[in-house]
Amino acid sequence: MFLASTAATEAAFDFKSIKELMDGFDPAALLPEVDTIVGKVQLVCSLAILAAPVIMLLMGLAYLLFAPKEANYYFGYRTAFGMGSVSAWRHTQRVAGLVFGGLGLILTILMLMILLTFSGREAMDMVWLAVKCLLWEGALGLAAILSINSLAMYTYDYNGNRRRKTKKRKA
């Protein structure tokens, strides 16, 4: 028992029994091994880094191979300038497939090369490198979306008619 009663009926700790109980206890045994923690950090960082490029690659292939023939609101790369006509829709799907597929392939290869350097790094170095990679992936994804939308807007008007290129007059 941890508490022993004294003559004055006050409770006092029985330090001898607590010491006997704690002699065989090692609090470090409750903690997981450091190599398993680093392995889990490496796995989480690897999955986080590879998720966006692989999704971009799959989206690019889907836009190239499985895009519907006509504009719809369910599947495909939808932009106001690309949904005006069938030719605008097909052109936008082809461009989106090429941009996302190419960017996804390049980023997948680059991220796999970065992942090869993870084995010799500390856990926090891996985390910060993963954060930097995620920021770059996000910025490049945003640039891809802006470029596809700009190209659709430059090529087609809001009704889906191809914009006419004006020829310069010679003076």
GROMACS .gro file of C-alpha atoms in nm:
model
  171
    1MET     CA    1   0.000   0.000   0.000
    2PHE     CA    2   0.125   0.347  -0.086
    3LEU     CA    3  -0.029   0.522   0.209
    4ALA     CA    4   0.053   0.427   0.563
    5SER     CA    5  -0.139   0.565   0.856
    6THR     CA    6   0.055   0.728   1.135
    7ALA     CA    7  -0.029   0.771   1.498
    8ALA     CA    8  -0.168   1.117   1.436
    9THR     CA    9  -0.409   0.964   1.177
   10GLU     CA   10  -0.240   1.163   0.901
   11ALA     CA   11  -0.168   0.992   0.572
   12ALA     CA   12   0.199   0.970   0.484
   13PHE     CA   13   0.364   0.823   0.177
   14ASP     CA   14   0.532   0.490   0.213
   15PHE     CA   15   0.844   0.577   0.015
   16LYS     CA   16   0.995   0.232   0.061
   17SER     CA   17   0.714   0.054  -0.124
   18ILE     CA   18   0.713   0.318  -0.400
   19LYS     CA   19   1.090   0.276  -0.442
   20GLU     CA   20   1.054  -0.103  -0.463
   21LEU     CA   21   0.782  -0.067  -0.725
   22MET     CA   22   0.983   0.179  -0.937
   23ASP     CA   23   1.317  -0.006  -0.918
   24GLY     CA   24   1.242  -0.227  -1.218
   25PHE     CA   25   1.060   0.040  -1.420
   26ASP     CA   26   1.232   0.202  -1.720
   27PRO     CA   27   1.032   0.498  -1.859
   28ALA     CA   28   1.241   0.496  -2.179
   29ALA     CA   29   1.094   0.154  -2.258
   30LEU     CA   30   0.756   0.321  -2.317
   31LEU     CA   31   0.892   0.532  -2.602
   32PRO     CA   32   0.913   0.384  -2.951
   33GLU     CA   33   1.250   0.327  -3.109
   34VAL     CA   34   1.394   0.628  -3.289
   35ASP     CA   35   1.449   0.439  -3.613
   36THR     CA   36   1.079   0.349  -3.636
   37ILE     CA   37   0.982   0.715  -3.582
   38VAL     CA   38   1.223   0.830  -3.854
   39GLY     CA   39   1.095   0.555  -4.081
   40LYS     CA   40   0.738   0.672  -4.034
   41VAL     CA   41   0.836   1.036  -4.095
   42GLN     CA   42   1.015   0.928  -4.411
   43LEU     CA   43   0.709   0.732  -4.529
   44VAL     CA   44   0.469   1.020  -4.463
   45CYS     CA   45   0.699   1.270  -4.635
   46SER     CA   46   0.744   1.037  -4.933
   47LEU     CA   47   0.371   0.990  -4.976
   48ALA     CA   48   0.306   1.363  -4.942
   49ILE     CA   49   0.570   1.449  -5.200
   50LEU     CA   50   0.458   1.190  -5.456
   51ALA     CA   51   0.081   1.234  -5.426
   52ALA     CA   52   0.040   1.554  -5.630
   53PRO     CA   53   0.267   1.459  -5.925
   54VAL     CA   54   0.105   1.118  -5.962
   55ILE     CA   55  -0.243   1.273  -5.947
   56MET     CA   56  -0.139   1.530  -6.209
   57LEU     CA   57  -0.004   1.253  -6.431
   58LEU     CA   58  -0.326   1.053  -6.397
   59MET     CA   59  -0.538   1.362  -6.464
   60GLY     CA   60  -0.336   1.437  -6.776
   61LEU     CA   61  -0.383   1.083  -6.905
   62ALA     CA   62  -0.754   1.099  -6.826
   63TYR     CA   63  -0.793   1.427  -7.015
   64LEU     CA   64  -0.606   1.287  -7.314
   65LEU     CA   65  -0.760   0.940  -7.328
   66PHE     CA   66  -1.098   0.948  -7.157
   67ALA     CA   67  -1.234   1.299  -7.205
   68PRO     CA   68  -1.596   1.312  -7.324
   69LYS     CA   69  -1.649   1.419  -7.682
   70GLU     CA   70  -1.876   1.708  -7.585
   71ALA     CA   71  -1.871   1.963  -7.305
   72ASN     CA   72  -2.034   1.860  -6.978
   73TYR     CA   73  -2.033   1.964  -6.616
   74TYR     CA   74  -1.917   1.629  -6.471
   75PHE     CA   75  -1.586   1.526  -6.621
   76GLY     CA   76  -1.316   1.711  -6.809
   77TYR     CA   77  -1.122   2.032  -6.776
   78ARG     CA   78  -1.394   2.295  -6.759
   79THR     CA   79  -1.334   2.657  -6.844
   80ALA     CA   80  -1.584   2.908  -6.978
   81PHE     CA   81  -1.391   2.960  -7.300
   82GLY     CA   82  -1.344   2.589  -7.356
   83MET     CA   83  -1.707   2.488  -7.315
   84GLY     CA   84  -1.857   2.707  -7.588
   85SER     CA   85  -1.823   2.457  -7.873
   86VAL     CA   86  -1.715   2.102  -7.941
   87SER     CA   87  -1.389   2.210  -8.105
   88ALA     CA   88  -1.308   2.440  -7.812
   89TRP     CA   89  -1.383   2.157  -7.567
   90ARG     CA   90  -1.164   1.905  -7.747
   91HIS     CA   91  -0.880   2.154  -7.784
   92THR     CA   92  -0.896   2.245  -7.415
   93GLN     CA   93  -0.899   1.877  -7.313
   94ARG     CA   94  -0.599   1.802  -7.532
   95VAL     CA   95  -0.403   2.101  -7.400
   96ALA     CA   96  -0.496   2.020  -7.037
   97GLY     CA   97  -0.394   1.658  -7.088
   98LEU     CA   98  -0.060   1.753  -7.235
   99VAL     CA   99   0.016   2.016  -6.972
  100PHE     CA  100  -0.092   1.811  -6.670
  101GLY     CA  101   0.051   1.487  -6.807
  102GLY     CA  102   0.385   1.644  -6.891
  103LEU     CA  103   0.408   1.835  -6.564
  104GLY     CA  104   0.304   1.527  -6.369
  105LEU     CA  105   0.566   1.311  -6.541
  106ILE     CA  106   0.845   1.564  -6.490
  107LEU     CA  107   0.751   1.624  -6.126
  108THR     CA  108   0.722   1.251  -6.056
  109ILE     CA  109   1.073   1.191  -6.187
  110LEU     CA  110   1.213   1.490  -5.995
  111MET     CA  111   1.041   1.391  -5.671
  112LEU     CA  112   1.165   1.033  -5.701
  113MET     CA  113   1.518   1.169  -5.739
  114ILE     CA  114   1.466   1.384  -5.428
  115LEU     CA  115   1.332   1.083  -5.238
  116LEU     CA  116   1.656   0.898  -5.306
  117THR     CA  117   1.833   1.153  -5.085
  118PHE     CA  118   1.602   1.092  -4.787
  119SER     CA  119   1.793   0.798  -4.641
  120GLY     CA  120   2.085   1.006  -4.513
  121ARG     CA  121   1.881   1.295  -4.371
  122GLU     CA  122   1.755   1.382  -4.026
  123ALA     CA  123   1.380   1.372  -3.965
  124MET     CA  124   1.333   1.751  -3.955
  125ASP     CA  125   1.540   1.795  -4.270
  126MET     CA  126   1.307   1.551  -4.446
  127VAL     CA  127   1.002   1.740  -4.324
  128TRP     CA  128   1.132   2.079  -4.439
  129LEU     CA  129   1.237   1.939  -4.775
  130ALA     CA  130   0.890   1.789  -4.814
  131VAL     CA  131   0.732   2.127  -4.733
  132LYS     CA  132   0.952   2.297  -4.994
  133CYS     CA  133   0.860   2.033  -5.252
  134LEU     CA  134   0.489   2.071  -5.177
  135LEU     CA  135   0.513   2.449  -5.218
  136TRP     CA  136   0.688   2.409  -5.554
  137GLU     CA  137   0.431   2.151  -5.667
  138GLY     CA  138   0.147   2.385  -5.572
  139ALA     CA  139   0.304   2.681  -5.751
  140LEU     CA  140   0.368   2.479  -6.066
  141GLY     CA  141   0.014   2.337  -6.055
  142LEU     CA  142  -0.128   2.687  -6.029
  143ALA     CA  143   0.092   2.801  -6.319
  144ALA     CA  144  -0.037   2.506  -6.525
  145ILE     CA  145  -0.400   2.597  -6.455
  146LEU     CA  146  -0.338   2.961  -6.541
  147SER     CA  147  -0.160   2.869  -6.865
  148ILE     CA  148  -0.438   2.633  -6.978
  149ASN     CA  149  -0.707   2.891  -6.903
  150SER     CA  150  -0.509   3.168  -7.072
  151LEU     CA  151  -0.451   2.957  -7.382
  152ALA     CA  152  -0.822   2.868  -7.403
  153MET     CA  153  -0.915   3.234  -7.360
  154TYR     CA  154  -0.660   3.341  -7.623
  155THR     CA  155  -0.770   3.077  -7.875
  156TYR     CA  156  -1.149   3.084  -7.832
  157ASP     CA  157  -1.404   3.346  -7.741
  158TYR     CA  158  -1.675   3.299  -7.480
  159ASN     CA  159  -1.913   3.141  -7.734
  160GLY     CA  160  -1.654   2.884  -7.843
  161ASN     CA  161  -1.571   3.048  -8.175
  162ARG     CA  162  -1.208   3.045  -8.277
  163ARG     CA  163  -1.056   3.389  -8.259
  164ARG     CA  164  -0.932   3.522  -8.587
  165LYS     CA  165  -0.569   3.616  -8.606
  166THR     CA  166  -0.534   3.961  -8.746
  167LYS     CA  167  -0.274   4.004  -9.012
  168LYS     CA  168  -0.055   4.307  -8.996
  169ARG     CA  169  -0.099   4.543  -9.285
  170LYS     CA  170   0.207   4.650  -9.471
  171ALA     CA  171   0.229   5.023  -9.498
   0.00000   0.00000   0.00000
